[in-house]
Structure formats: C-alpha cells, structure tokens
XYZ file of C-alpha atoms in Angstrom:
750
model
C 36.857 -83.983 155.261
C 38.005 -82.247 158.441
C 41.500 -80.758 158.145
C 44.101 -79.805 160.734
C 43.320 -76.179 159.933
C 39.629 -76.745 160.709
C 40.540 -78.431 164.011
C 42.844 -75.570 164.999
C 40.260 -72.923 164.147
C 37.452 -74.764 165.933
C 39.568 -75.241 169.065
C 40.620 -71.602 169.189
C 37.036 -70.410 168.780
C 35.694 -72.577 171.602
C 34.557 -70.441 174.551
C 36.661 -71.181 177.634
C 38.243 -69.290 180.515
C 41.474 -67.519 179.612
C 44.358 -69.155 181.472
C 47.813 -67.574 181.828
C 50.815 -69.623 182.886
C 53.588 -67.992 184.907
C 56.635 -70.185 184.333
C 60.295 -70.195 185.316
C 62.838 -72.446 186.977
C 62.391 -73.031 190.731
C 63.743 -69.987 192.550
C 62.984 -67.455 189.816
C 60.440 -65.623 191.987
C 57.156 -66.937 190.560
C 55.400 -67.316 193.912
C 56.266 -63.793 195.073
C 55.210 -62.315 191.738
C 51.966 -64.313 191.816
C 51.154 -62.878 195.228
C 51.875 -59.348 193.983
C 49.553 -59.866 191.027
C 46.813 -61.239 193.266
C 47.111 -58.235 195.579
C 47.076 -55.762 192.682
C 44.370 -57.026 190.334
C 40.669 -57.067 191.106
C 39.366 -60.472 192.217
C 36.344 -59.951 189.958
C 38.611 -60.170 186.895
C 41.206 -62.803 187.812
C 42.213 -65.503 190.257
C 45.739 -66.730 190.999
C 46.731 -70.361 191.527
C 49.953 -71.861 192.861
C 50.294 -75.184 191.016
C 52.207 -76.896 193.808
C 49.731 -75.735 196.445
C 46.822 -77.062 194.388
C 48.470 -80.486 194.069
C 49.103 -80.442 197.809
C 45.356 -80.043 198.398
C 44.220 -82.529 195.746
C 46.577 -85.514 196.184
C 45.949 -87.703 199.245
C 49.052 -87.361 201.368
C 49.993 -84.091 199.765
C 52.938 -82.997 197.651
C 55.425 -85.389 199.243
C 53.313 -88.391 198.195
C 52.826 -86.861 194.731
C 56.585 -86.617 194.176
C 56.967 -90.377 194.750
C 54.231 -91.383 192.287
C 54.981 -92.933 188.884
C 55.136 -90.490 185.956
C 51.775 -91.552 184.477
C 50.033 -91.046 187.829
C 51.581 -87.599 188.110
C 50.156 -86.748 184.673
C 46.690 -87.751 185.852
C 46.877 -85.608 188.964
C 48.289 -82.652 187.039
C 45.365 -83.012 184.639
C 42.933 -83.001 187.571
C 44.564 -79.870 188.945
C 44.334 -78.048 185.617
C 40.723 -79.156 185.176
C 39.893 -77.773 188.629
C 41.514 -74.437 187.718
C 39.571 -74.155 184.457
C 36.242 -75.033 186.107
C 36.850 -72.579 188.957
C 37.602 -69.781 186.472
C 34.606 -70.725 184.326
C 32.294 -70.598 187.343
C 33.608 -67.228 188.494
C 34.031 -65.877 184.933
C 37.589 -64.726 185.627
C 41.039 -65.055 184.087
C 43.207 -67.701 185.721
C 46.895 -67.074 186.460
C 48.823 -70.222 187.316
C 52.384 -70.494 188.628
C 53.675 -73.738 187.189
C 56.679 -75.735 185.987
C 57.668 -77.004 182.572
C 60.480 -79.364 183.591
C 62.631 -80.481 186.495
C 66.333 -81.017 185.912
C 68.586 -82.423 188.620
C 72.242 -81.465 188.329
C 74.655 -84.376 188.598
C 78.319 -83.622 187.855
C 80.446 -82.103 185.144
C 80.277 -85.215 182.995
C 76.572 -85.991 183.321
C 73.552 -83.948 182.265
C 71.350 -85.227 185.074
C 67.722 -86.297 184.855
C 65.259 -84.094 182.919
C 61.568 -84.544 183.671
C 59.187 -82.561 181.462
C 55.831 -82.059 183.183
C 53.929 -80.449 180.312
C 50.772 -82.467 179.556
C 47.918 -82.510 177.064
C 45.764 -80.881 179.766
C 48.142 -77.898 179.825
C 48.037 -77.744 176.036
C 44.228 -77.561 176.015
C 43.969 -75.131 178.926
C 46.680 -72.498 178.602
C 46.179 -69.480 176.350
C 49.350 -67.577 177.166
C 52.593 -68.276 179.025
C 54.859 -65.648 180.570
C 58.323 -67.012 181.335
C 60.360 -65.324 184.062
C 63.922 -65.492 182.726
C 65.880 -64.231 185.736
C 69.713 -63.936 185.786
C 71.102 -67.385 186.758
C 73.284 -66.106 189.605
C 70.282 -64.303 191.122
C 68.293 -67.558 190.996
C 71.149 -69.426 192.741
C 71.309 -66.824 195.515
C 67.526 -66.787 195.921
C 67.415 -70.596 196.196
C 70.140 -70.516 198.867
C 68.170 -67.986 200.958
C 64.901 -69.944 200.740
C 64.252 -71.330 204.240
C 60.742 -72.604 203.457
C 61.669 -75.073 200.708
C 64.427 -77.686 200.662
C 66.061 -76.691 197.381
C 69.202 -78.634 196.304
C 72.209 -76.572 195.348
C 72.685 -75.979 191.621
C 75.273 -73.901 189.819
C 74.544 -70.780 187.792
C 75.771 -72.618 184.685
C 73.200 -75.341 185.254
C 70.420 -72.775 185.775
C 71.459 -71.150 182.500
C 71.144 -74.473 180.609
C 67.835 -75.203 182.334
C 66.368 -71.823 181.336
C 67.610 -72.153 177.769
C 66.014 -75.578 177.455
C 62.689 -74.378 178.857
C 62.528 -71.320 176.617
C 63.329 -73.437 173.579
C 60.631 -75.959 174.479
C 58.009 -73.282 175.223
C 58.771 -71.650 171.885
C 58.045 -74.993 170.205
C 54.803 -75.325 172.171
C 53.872 -71.793 171.124
C 54.338 -72.599 167.449
C 52.742 -76.068 167.552
C 49.712 -75.366 169.713
C 49.117 -71.612 169.217
C 49.690 -70.646 172.836
C 50.920 -67.102 173.358
C 54.436 -66.861 174.752
C 56.780 -64.185 176.045
C 60.019 -64.526 178.008
C 60.906 -61.535 180.202
C 63.857 -60.906 182.504
C 62.317 -58.260 184.762
C 59.537 -59.228 187.217
C 58.046 -55.765 186.692
C 57.753 -56.468 182.955
C 56.192 -59.852 183.661
C 53.621 -58.247 185.926
C 52.944 -55.508 183.374
C 52.407 -58.121 180.641
C 50.051 -60.210 182.749
C 48.055 -57.169 183.877
C 47.627 -55.981 180.290
C 46.383 -59.443 179.277
C 43.875 -59.605 182.143
C 42.555 -56.132 181.426
C 42.185 -56.833 177.719
C 40.505 -60.210 178.137
C 38.095 -58.661 180.657
C 36.949 -55.931 178.244
C 33.214 -56.010 177.653
C 31.496 -53.686 175.168
C 31.196 -50.778 177.612
C 34.719 -51.135 179.021
C 36.197 -51.280 175.527
C 34.326 -48.117 174.533
C 35.613 -46.347 177.637
C 39.164 -47.498 176.849
C 38.889 -46.079 173.324
C 37.543 -42.800 174.690
C 40.406 -42.638 177.170
C 42.905 -43.088 174.327
C 41.210 -40.228 172.510
C 41.177 -38.041 175.630
C 44.925 -38.471 176.087
C 45.345 -36.850 172.700
C 42.977 -34.046 173.635
C 45.042 -33.206 176.675
C 47.868 -32.505 174.248
C 45.578 -30.676 171.821
C 44.970 -26.960 171.803
C 41.553 -25.712 172.751
C 41.249 -24.153 169.297
C 41.864 -27.441 167.442
C 38.206 -27.300 166.472
C 38.262 -29.096 163.101
C 38.946 -32.833 163.089
C 39.671 -35.171 160.171
C 38.942 -38.852 160.822
C 39.997 -41.576 158.396
C 39.256 -45.254 158.261
C 42.457 -47.030 157.208
C 42.017 -50.128 155.019
C 40.860 -49.302 151.464
C 40.279 -45.708 152.557
C 43.797 -44.339 152.831
C 45.167 -47.008 150.511
C 43.751 -49.511 148.014
C 45.111 -52.416 150.057
C 43.361 -54.141 152.963
C 45.781 -54.980 155.763
C 43.624 -57.884 156.942
C 43.916 -59.638 153.593
C 47.616 -58.857 153.469
C 48.032 -60.252 156.965
C 46.502 -63.559 155.860
C 48.908 -63.700 152.955
C 51.809 -62.472 155.049
C 51.235 -65.052 157.747
C 51.339 -67.965 155.347
C 54.479 -66.538 153.780
C 56.926 -68.506 155.875
C 54.790 -68.372 159.011
C 51.969 -70.929 159.547
C 50.278 -73.282 157.098
C 46.917 -73.011 158.860
C 46.732 -69.215 158.671
C 45.581 -68.495 155.066
C 42.196 -66.783 155.119
C 42.137 -66.653 158.915
C 40.573 -63.152 159.136
C 38.011 -64.023 156.498
C 37.153 -67.241 158.352
C 36.870 -65.475 161.712
C 34.590 -62.652 160.588
C 32.478 -64.849 158.330
C 31.938 -67.153 161.312
C 31.452 -64.552 164.039
C 30.379 -61.492 162.039
C 31.837 -58.032 162.645
C 31.015 -58.227 166.338
C 32.662 -57.259 169.594
C 33.586 -60.928 170.147
C 35.081 -61.277 166.672
C 37.374 -58.251 166.969
C 38.392 -59.299 170.485
C 39.172 -62.819 169.261
C 41.210 -61.380 166.415
C 43.583 -59.755 168.905
C 43.696 -62.804 171.171
C 44.507 -65.082 168.236
C 47.185 -62.695 167.015
C 48.809 -62.908 170.454
C 48.564 -66.694 170.386
C 50.186 -66.956 166.964
C 52.897 -64.336 167.319
C 55.422 -63.313 169.922
C 56.249 -59.625 170.105
C 59.241 -59.929 167.765
C 57.335 -62.075 165.269
C 54.464 -59.602 165.279
C 56.771 -56.653 164.626
C 58.386 -58.515 161.746
C 55.070 -59.416 160.126
C 53.652 -55.888 160.572
C 56.786 -54.433 159.043
C 56.459 -56.710 156.027
C 52.741 -55.977 155.578
C 53.263 -52.216 155.912
C 55.705 -52.330 152.999
C 52.902 -53.663 150.801
C 50.620 -50.712 151.573
C 50.857 -47.630 149.362
C 48.721 -44.620 150.214
C 46.502 -43.250 147.477
C 48.548 -40.319 146.098
C 45.663 -37.825 146.591
C 45.294 -38.991 150.197
C 49.016 -38.617 150.784
C 48.803 -35.107 149.317
C 45.845 -34.216 151.559
C 47.549 -35.430 154.745
C 50.770 -33.593 153.968
C 48.914 -30.439 152.908
C 46.875 -30.091 156.087
C 49.979 -30.789 158.161
C 52.127 -28.192 156.398
C 49.589 -25.468 155.619
C 47.136 -25.717 158.506
C 49.451 -26.285 161.492
C 46.921 -25.003 164.021
C 43.184 -25.308 164.344
C 42.783 -28.962 163.399
C 43.656 -32.542 164.292
C 43.912 -35.722 162.186
C 42.958 -39.216 163.383
C 42.844 -42.722 161.985
C 40.225 -45.015 163.510
C 41.101 -48.518 162.364
C 39.509 -51.894 163.052
C 42.813 -53.367 161.894
C 46.209 -53.434 163.539
C 47.444 -50.084 164.780
C 51.101 -51.127 164.462
C 50.816 -51.667 160.699
C 49.412 -48.210 160.063
C 51.901 -46.611 162.419
C 54.695 -48.063 160.309
C 52.998 -46.820 157.121
C 52.753 -43.299 158.559
C 56.355 -43.417 159.758
C 57.500 -44.277 156.251
C 55.479 -41.367 154.850
C 56.697 -38.864 157.482
C 53.208 -38.481 158.965
C 53.508 -40.338 162.275
C 53.843 -37.121 164.310
C 50.828 -35.385 162.783
C 48.300 -38.242 162.689
C 46.991 -40.050 165.770
C 45.928 -43.687 165.367
C 43.234 -45.238 167.524
C 43.380 -48.990 166.997
C 44.343 -52.319 168.529
C 45.983 -55.580 167.577
C 47.906 -56.385 170.768
C 47.009 -56.774 174.426
C 49.226 -53.799 175.218
C 46.991 -51.511 173.131
C 44.308 -52.029 175.753
C 41.425 -51.766 173.274
C 40.096 -52.838 169.908
C 38.043 -50.828 167.448
C 34.652 -51.996 166.229
C 32.225 -50.140 163.940
C 30.282 -49.102 167.041
C 33.434 -47.734 168.678
C 34.161 -45.626 165.584
C 30.685 -44.124 165.742
C 30.979 -43.430 169.463
C 34.375 -41.759 169.063
C 32.969 -39.339 166.504
C 30.308 -38.272 169.013
C 32.973 -38.036 171.707
C 35.110 -35.840 169.461
C 32.229 -33.483 168.847
C 31.633 -33.134 172.568
C 35.237 -32.666 173.686
C 37.010 -29.915 171.757
C 37.026 -26.894 174.022
C 33.604 -27.926 175.307
C 32.309 -27.017 171.849
C 31.108 -29.066 168.930
C 34.055 -29.919 166.735
C 33.520 -29.931 162.986
C 34.311 -33.497 161.932
C 35.272 -34.612 158.421
C 35.033 -38.423 158.183
C 36.309 -40.720 155.418
C 35.339 -44.394 154.989
C 34.827 -47.048 152.342
C 32.634 -49.855 153.690
C 29.443 -50.601 155.632
C 31.584 -50.762 158.778
C 32.111 -47.007 158.424
C 28.483 -45.959 157.911
C 27.831 -45.251 161.600
C 30.916 -43.045 161.718
C 29.939 -41.271 158.498
C 26.405 -40.694 159.785
C 27.704 -38.869 162.871
C 30.190 -36.659 161.009
C 29.477 -33.132 159.823
C 31.094 -33.882 156.451
C 31.018 -37.489 155.173
C 33.151 -38.780 152.318
C 32.909 -42.239 150.774
C 36.168 -43.458 149.243
C 35.603 -45.351 145.989
C 38.338 -47.684 144.780
C 38.721 -50.485 142.286
C 35.428 -52.363 141.785
C 37.256 -55.702 141.929
C 38.525 -55.200 145.491
C 36.146 -52.724 147.143
C 33.249 -53.745 149.392
C 30.513 -55.514 147.427
C 27.792 -54.665 149.949
C 28.519 -50.943 150.278
C 26.262 -49.730 147.444
C 23.089 -51.149 148.941
C 24.026 -50.260 152.529
C 24.892 -46.720 151.491
C 21.712 -46.309 149.442
C 19.647 -47.533 152.394
C 21.387 -45.107 154.748
C 20.716 -42.183 152.416
C 17.113 -43.261 151.883
C 16.397 -43.579 155.601
C 18.202 -40.303 156.333
C 20.617 -41.973 158.753
C 23.191 -40.282 156.545
C 21.782 -36.922 155.494
C 24.420 -36.038 152.943
C 27.707 -37.463 151.702
C 30.106 -37.147 148.809
C 32.283 -39.700 147.087
C 35.968 -39.412 146.240
C 36.909 -41.656 143.323
C 40.434 -43.037 142.935
C 42.163 -44.948 140.137
C 39.425 -44.159 137.586
C 37.052 -46.495 139.436
C 33.348 -46.735 138.677
C 31.320 -44.398 140.930
C 29.057 -45.677 143.663
C 25.354 -44.836 143.170
C 24.141 -41.992 140.997
C 25.901 -38.625 141.103
C 22.668 -37.028 142.276
C 22.550 -39.375 145.255
C 26.249 -39.232 145.995
C 27.980 -36.209 144.429
C 31.609 -36.534 143.402
C 34.321 -34.376 144.955
C 38.127 -34.349 145.138
C 40.758 -34.166 147.838
C 41.604 -30.652 146.605
C 38.046 -29.548 147.282
C 38.142 -31.248 150.678
C 41.343 -29.394 151.530
C 39.787 -26.063 150.493
C 36.759 -26.794 152.670
C 38.907 -27.721 155.671
C 41.031 -24.605 155.238
C 37.966 -22.349 155.084
C 36.355 -24.049 158.087
C 39.498 -23.653 160.179
C 39.811 -20.000 159.152
C 36.168 -19.167 159.863
C 36.259 -20.964 163.205
C 39.425 -19.114 164.181
C 37.559 -15.856 163.642
C 34.871 -16.782 166.161
C 35.301 -14.499 169.208
C 35.000 -17.280 171.759
C 37.983 -19.057 170.228
C 40.216 -15.999 170.540
C 40.280 -16.570 174.291
C 42.525 -19.572 173.841
C 44.609 -18.252 170.962
C 47.853 -18.136 172.927
C 47.570 -21.767 174.021
C 48.547 -22.940 170.542
C 51.883 -21.137 170.559
C 55.181 -22.783 171.311
C 57.600 -21.853 174.058
C 56.424 -20.413 177.382
C 53.534 -18.282 176.110
C 50.966 -20.323 177.989
C 52.761 -19.657 181.288
C 53.136 -15.928 180.645
C 49.495 -15.191 179.854
C 46.956 -15.768 182.603
C 43.245 -15.039 182.519
C 40.233 -16.220 184.507
C 37.487 -15.472 181.992
C 35.264 -18.453 182.704
C 36.125 -18.967 186.360
C 33.599 -18.601 189.166
C 35.858 -16.049 190.876
C 35.893 -13.909 187.726
C 32.125 -14.059 187.458
C 31.697 -12.868 191.058
C 34.400 -10.184 190.909
C 33.171 -8.873 187.551
C 29.491 -8.540 188.452
C 29.735 -5.205 190.338
C 32.014 -3.724 187.656
C 29.340 -4.346 185.014
C 26.439 -3.179 187.176
C 25.020 0.051 185.723
C 24.196 1.376 189.196
C 27.699 0.834 190.557
C 29.822 4.013 190.325
C 32.275 6.024 192.425
C 33.562 4.585 195.714
C 31.652 1.295 195.397
C 33.070 0.683 191.907
C 36.561 1.647 193.073
C 36.231 -0.870 195.901
C 35.248 -3.559 193.368
C 38.359 -2.779 191.300
C 40.404 -2.753 194.511
C 39.226 -6.320 195.255
C 40.140 -7.421 191.720
C 43.657 -6.057 192.155
C 44.063 -7.757 195.526
C 42.803 -11.079 194.091
C 45.104 -10.991 191.042
C 48.024 -10.004 193.254
C 47.711 -13.012 195.513
C 46.427 -15.445 192.891
C 48.820 -14.714 190.030
C 51.536 -12.167 190.766
C 52.723 -14.042 193.854
C 52.931 -17.206 191.733
C 54.885 -15.499 188.961
C 57.363 -13.681 191.210
C 57.504 -16.133 194.094
C 57.576 -15.459 197.824
C 60.342 -15.354 200.408
C 60.344 -15.906 204.176
C 61.156 -13.355 206.862
C 60.973 -13.285 210.648
C 57.918 -11.873 212.411
C 56.860 -11.706 216.075
C 54.379 -14.445 216.977
C 51.260 -13.813 219.075
C 52.653 -16.302 221.606
C 55.570 -13.992 222.340
C 58.152 -15.724 220.152
C 59.601 -15.348 216.674
C 58.149 -17.210 213.709
C 58.373 -17.199 209.935
C 56.165 -15.060 207.715
C 56.217 -14.597 203.948
C 56.191 -11.667 201.570
C 56.557 -11.174 197.837
C 60.025 -12.001 196.603
C 62.093 -8.778 196.634
C 58.931 -6.882 197.517
C 60.881 -3.729 198.427
C 62.376 -3.784 194.906
C 58.944 -3.972 193.308
C 57.193 -0.988 191.725
C 53.428 -0.849 191.215
C 52.504 1.610 188.457
C 48.926 2.889 188.332
C 48.268 3.962 184.745
C 45.975 6.927 185.268
C 43.409 7.188 185.902
C 41.497 3.945 185.530
C 44.305 1.761 186.843
C 44.592 3.390 190.283
C 41.943 1.412 192.262
C 43.263 -1.960 191.013
C 46.849 -0.856 191.649
C 45.921 0.066 195.239
C 44.436 -3.414 195.668
C 47.720 -4.950 194.495
C 49.575 -2.630 196.864
C 47.379 -3.913 199.697
C 48.626 -7.419 198.874
C 52.255 -6.216 198.696
C 52.489 -3.238 201.078
C 56.281 -2.838 200.922
C 56.250 -2.197 197.166
C 56.744 1.320 195.771
C 53.563 2.918 194.347
C 53.796 5.266 191.351
C 51.168 7.214 189.385
C 51.831 7.566 185.645
C 49.672 9.117 182.973
C 52.180 8.373 180.225
C 55.315 6.299 179.860
C 57.646 9.277 180.340
C 56.314 9.686 183.895
C 58.414 6.670 184.839
C 61.884 7.979 185.699
C 65.165 6.054 186.022
C 64.725 6.018 189.797
C 61.507 4.019 189.310
C 63.147 1.523 186.974
C 66.806 0.996 187.759
C 67.747 -1.448 190.502
C 64.173 -2.756 190.505
C 63.375 -6.444 190.048
C 59.679 -6.271 189.160
C 57.479 -3.565 187.659
C 53.713 -4.106 187.737
C 51.811 -2.006 185.173
C 48.121 -1.720 186.061
C 45.253 -0.465 183.885
C 41.557 -1.192 184.305
C 40.931 -1.938 180.610
C 43.277 -2.780 177.742
C 41.722 -2.233 174.326
C 44.367 -2.205 171.590
C 47.300 -2.325 173.996
C 49.029 0.760 172.549
C 49.467 2.507 175.923
C 50.802 -0.575 177.668
C 53.180 -1.310 174.805
C 54.604 2.234 175.147
C 55.174 1.711 178.881
C 56.934 -1.639 178.341
C 59.219 -0.258 175.639
C 59.999 2.799 177.778
C 61.046 0.616 180.720
C 63.319 -1.471 178.489
C 64.885 1.617 176.904
C 65.570 3.304 180.254
C 67.068 0.116 181.642
C 69.248 -0.345 178.560
C 70.469 3.263 178.747
C 71.245 2.917 182.443
C 73.308 -0.176 181.755
C 75.677 1.903 179.639
C 75.983 4.716 182.278
C 75.888 3.002 185.660
C 77.271 5.992 187.550
C 74.315 8.160 186.614
C 71.893 5.637 187.980
C 73.204 5.800 191.498
C 72.598 9.561 191.771
C 69.108 9.531 190.353
C 67.518 8.887 193.705
C 69.319 8.395 196.988
C 66.365 6.432 198.279
C 67.434 3.563 196.038
C 70.316 2.774 198.343
C 67.966 2.307 201.259
C 65.469 0.214 199.324
C 68.059 -2.218 198.007
C 69.873 -2.959 201.277
C 69.503 -6.422 202.699
C 66.844 -6.797 205.405
C 68.442 -8.693 208.313
C 65.078 -10.327 209.089
C 65.027 -12.091 205.691
C 65.846 -15.813 205.832
C 66.044 -18.723 203.428
C 65.412 -18.537 199.697
C 62.391 -17.494 197.641
C 59.733 -19.917 196.530
C 57.094 -19.850 193.830
C 56.461 -21.600 190.527
C 58.034 -18.875 188.418
C 60.529 -17.533 190.950
C 63.943 -16.901 189.501
C 62.864 -17.173 185.875
C 64.542 -13.902 184.917
C 68.262 -13.720 184.790
C 70.932 -11.179 185.657
C 69.750 -7.558 185.902
C 66.644 -8.099 183.781
C 63.431 -6.468 185.008
C 60.326 -8.582 185.169
C 57.317 -6.644 183.836
C 53.831 -7.819 184.753
C 50.921 -6.159 182.953
C 47.685 -6.435 184.934
C 44.173 -5.523 183.778
C 40.580 -6.270 184.670
C 39.415 -6.493 181.049
C 41.547 -7.423 178.038
C 40.104 -6.937 174.563
C 40.487 -10.181 172.595
C 41.926 -8.512 169.488
C 44.922 -7.396 171.543
C 46.072 -11.014 171.763
C 45.170 -12.034 168.220
C 48.036 -14.261 167.037
C 47.466 -14.016 163.289
C 50.525 -13.083 161.232
C 52.991 -13.045 164.117
C 55.640 -11.833 164.607
C 55.046 -8.744 162.459
C 51.249 -8.725 162.719
C 48.738 -9.804 165.322
C 47.549 -7.999 168.435
C 49.915 -5.670 170.253
C 49.821 -7.732 173.433
C 50.595 -10.861 171.444
C 53.536 -9.044 169.850
C 54.703 -7.899 173.274
C 54.753 -11.434 174.666
C 56.402 -12.724 171.517
C 59.181 -10.141 171.628
C 59.833 -9.891 175.375
C 60.476 -13.095 177.326
C 60.514 -11.199 180.655
C 56.977 -9.836 180.308
C 53.796 -11.371 181.697
C 50.168 -10.506 180.956
C 47.461 -11.012 183.590
C 43.753 -10.359 182.995
C 40.705 -11.107 185.087
C 38.781 -11.725 181.886
C 39.111 -11.467 178.107
C 36.285 -9.737 176.259
C 35.243 -9.882 172.608
C 33.102 -6.763 173.016
C 34.803 -4.063 170.935
C 32.633 -1.244 172.301
C 34.702 1.747 173.472
C 33.120 3.476 176.436
C 32.320 7.182 176.511
C 30.633 9.341 179.087
C 28.561 7.108 181.354
C 30.059 3.929 179.896
C 33.735 4.918 180.253
C 35.351 3.018 183.110
C 37.432 5.985 184.268
C 34.406 8.268 184.402
C 32.412 5.661 186.317
C 35.227 5.105 188.800
C 35.478 8.792 189.707
C 31.912 10.025 189.057
C 32.951 12.267 186.147
C 30.474 10.899 183.622
C 28.884 14.344 183.147
C 32.192 15.873 182.044
C 32.642 13.657 178.964
C-alpha cells in the first residue's frame, strides 16, 4: 500500500526545474529586487519572471480583465502561468525566480478586517521549491506605495501592512511544513538577494563546478596557512572521529518532534539514488525544504549533543594542536552536514584548529562526495608551498577508499561490528589486492574485531600516529628549502620586517653575475652596486616611506619630486669591506644620505647615530649574523647612553645641526607602507645583504635559541632585515671563493 511518506518522497525526487518564489506584500520592493537579480546573475543559470506581467501577457484583455474574473477562473489562469514558467525553465535548464503574491487584503475601517483573498494554488504547491519573503518595515512599505506613480495602489496604514505581513508569514510557514517547500523571511533586500543567489549557485552545481567550489574552500584555508605547514591530517567524520553516524542520528532527530515522514530519509535517499553527485545534492536541497535556518540550527545542535568523539581521537586532535603548533594542518572532509561537526568541535575546544570542508546548506556553496574527498587530497598534495604535502588520511567506509588511496599514510578506523560498514571488508581487501591502496593500517576502538588479517592490514594506535606525525613535521622542518619561509609562521609583524626575493625573477637576474666564476673586480662591484640600488628602491623606500619636495620642472616651472623620508637624517653604513659596493648602490638611490665606512661596530660614533632616523647596515653576505648583531646592539647602546646625556650629543659633531634643519623646499607629509612605524626618538635599523645564510633565521627554540638574525628580529621591533636571496649553502668562502677577495681582486693574498 502506498503511504503519504512514499508520496512525499516520490514527489521530492521527481526531476523538475527549481523554482524560487519572491514574495511580499505589494510595495515591498519585489519588482526592483527581481530586476537587480536578473541583472546580476548569469542568464545561463536562471531566469526571472514577474507574475503580474506574465498574467498580463497570457489573459486576453490583460491584467485588468483578469482582476474582474471569478475566483475559480483566476486559479486556472494562475495555473497556466505557473505551468508556462516551469516549462520555460525546463527547456532552458535554468532556475526560475518568480515575483508573486500570496494574498490580497483590502483595508476597510477600524471595525472591519476587510476582504482577504488568498491566491496560493495547487499549481504553486507543485512548482515552488523555495520561497523568500521580503518582510520590509511597514512604514517603509506605506511610503513606497505612496511614491509609486506607475501603479494605482490604494492607501493602507502601517498597522494594516503589519497585520498583512504577519498573516502571510504565518501561512507560508504552514505551507513550508505541509508541503516541504523551503522558506525564509528576511527584512533586508540585500539578504534576500544573497539568499536567492546562493540557492541559484548551489542548484546549478554540476560535478566539475562542485569540485571547483570545494577546492576554492580549501584554498581559502591555504591562504591563511604558513608555507611550512607541510604535513596535513585529513579525517572523515561519521564513524571515524566518533562511533555515531550523524546521518542516522539526523533521521532519528527529525522524527523526534519534527516530521512523521522523515524516519529513514537518508537511508531511503541513498539506497534509491546511490552515493552519487545527484544524491548528495538532493540531500542538501531536501534539508532546505524541510528546515528553515532556525529549525536547522536547532536540529544540528541536538544531533551534535549525541556525538561523542572516540577518546583516542580526541587525544590525538588535542595533542597535535598543543604540541605541534606549526608545520601541520588538520582537516575534516565530511559527506555529512558541516554544521553538526562544527558544533561538535566547538564543544571539544577544537573549532579553531580544525578546518571542516562539508555542506548541508545552500550557503555552504558545495557538497562533499567520495570523489570530492579524493580530489581534495590530490589538491592538498599539490598546494602546500608548491611542494608535495605529506597527507595522513583517516576513514572507515568504502566512501573513503579513494581518499585513503591518494594519501601518503592511510588509516582505517575500526569500530563496533554491529554499526560499522558491512561492505568495507571486501572493498578494502579488493583495494589492497589491486594495489589501488598500496599500504594501510587499522586503528581499532572499543575492543572491536579487526578488519582483515593483521598481515594484510597491520594494527596501530593513535599514539603511534602522533609519533609519526611529530617526526615527519620535525624532519620536514629540517629541509633547507623550508627554512626560507620559517619566519612566515611567527606571530606579530615578523613577516613585514623580513623581506627576501629568493625565488623572484629579479633575484635570479641580479644574482647571476655575482655567482659567475669569471666575474671579479670592477664588474663584480658593479653587479653588487645594482643589487644595492634595486633593494633600496624596491624595499627600503617601502619600509621608510617617501616625502615630497619642490624641484624645478623642465618646462620652466616648479613641480613636486620625491625623496626618501628624512633622507638627510639617514646613514648608510658599509660594513667593510664586502658591503661597500652594495652600500654605494643604496647611496645612489638616496644621494642625500650620509655614507660611513665601518670595519667594526665601534667605528660608528655618536655623531653617526644620534639625531638620525634610519641607519642602513650593509654587508654582502651574512653567515651566522654575529657581526651584524654586534652593530645593531652597538647602535642601541649608543642611543640609550645619549638619551641620558643629551648635552654631550649636541657637541659631538656640529654638522648635525645643519643636517637636521628643516628644508624649506619640503612639502606635505611622508608616504609609504611602513612610514611612521617607529615612534618617538627610536632609530629604525635596516640590515641589507645580498646573501643571507638560512641558519641565521632558524626559528627553533626562540627566544633564547635559533639563528642570530631571528633573535634580532624577535628582540628589536625597530629592526628590519632585507636580503636579495636566502641560501642553504653553508660553504664559507676563502681565497678565490671569498666575496670580499673577488670584489677587490685580492684572491691571491688569502
């Protein structure tokens, strides 16, 4: 015997165009919003319809004749209009968006309610999939109706509009519950447009577009990831992180005070459609039809309370978060509802450290299928720092086998035999036999019976997984190429105070002559000079900022030029002897700066430091960073001492008075991305080098340990580090390979 549940399920599974109703009382702004939507969305994905305009074109004599027809005749014509909309959308394979009315309600007087005419018909019931109700403030509707010169709208009070809206929302809520038509009432037209656009985009997702959407969600996380997050843990959710299956709980949760025809809905859907793109898409669409936003949140909250993470899994997630804060990322790829697992993670204090890729609502913009999981693993391996990420994947069912096959380390979660997947043993054995999965291990929870033989599928524990992850992160962090991005994982402004161009095209071109064995003497000095000039304009000007001043124009008038901010209070220090050619290049970029030679830190006197705004320390190569660190500390000590004896500073060098006077040609205020970042009398120190040895910026064991340059940046917020490139070559030059000897043709003396 056919039941009401069978009828509901069959109707909802019937293929038909997706039709969205845009409802609201007359004067709420539906027509304007419909036009905006039509102008914004692609015509290949949707088509907009004005219900009144369609009736005008269909009914002989137009809308005026239609209004005088008997009610039953109006129902017929409204049915014809809706049928035309559905057929048009079916032919064009687009989503239909229809501006329509639910009821008309004439206002009479204070003692009478007036005449209410509901215009909802069985044709609407069978055609609409979702209704967005524009619930505008009543007074705004009254004012809008009064300003409408195109329609003859009778005057109604704001109180009447309020009653009208309340009645329509109540009736649409009943229609939503009775006929499983999605419904949302919004006050803001922008929110209505956002809702409709998200529906259209979701309904239009084909297999490729859905995969791209999932990749985009993953890429957004990568933009926030550090380039050295090179180990990734990926978990399936249901029966992997916890013994419960959220889909089964949803069925039970829905029938718990929700809908009598919902029990077993997920089981029915996937047994009918299979675990296909269409099935997962329908699952989201049906969820939207059954539940408003508030209802959905309530159900997800209730279901999440029934999910308890496996204790070893909870321990693993907390352990990697607390003990491996850098070098890895954790994801959940779930075919279920993202909102449920987000609430579970929130309860466990893991929401900030675990990223969930999943769907469940139109607003998620995607849904996860087994094929999407597999694709995302490949995408992960291709994305991290343009290197292959090491991926640890965890799953429990045949839906996860594609994901497990792609991972570098695959783990099968084995739970209670009564509830776990019944088809996994055979599917897993086949995958191992055909080498689609080369190697995997099983993690057994709750004293469950193992899957397969231990020789086919060795047993491991979450403790062993943690140890493996920790070792992989540590070994990867020791790879030289990953040291280049070590500072990017630090908090604060480190990333802005360390600049290098190691992999840039400019660096490759500028570096080539410096590495050429036949390039020595003047030609090599010229190459270093060009590097200094490039770094001066490209980086130092950005850090310090520029300021305008007046210059004579070639057309015999005055115009505005620019120079380095407080250029005449800038000191360029060539650390001898290798730093001189680069320092001269920087001086070429900033010709009004003071130029000083210094073989050791003590060569910098108070007159070089006090009353200066920026000191640029230049060396051709920084190995350990010891020399540069001595210079930086010396500058800070001299400045600190001068602060306690200001009178002595003024007599150190009379030229200071001239260099610090205001230039009358200066105008305006300085510009630049970092301009003004130092405060008071602090001196900005910029360390510039052509080659920086990677160990000098090693961040391990900070603040006490790590490379000297890393310590310098960590300790001194007014210090910047600029390098053309970072090198992992620890070779220390001598004789013909020493940079200083090559620059000045003294290779035979060493």
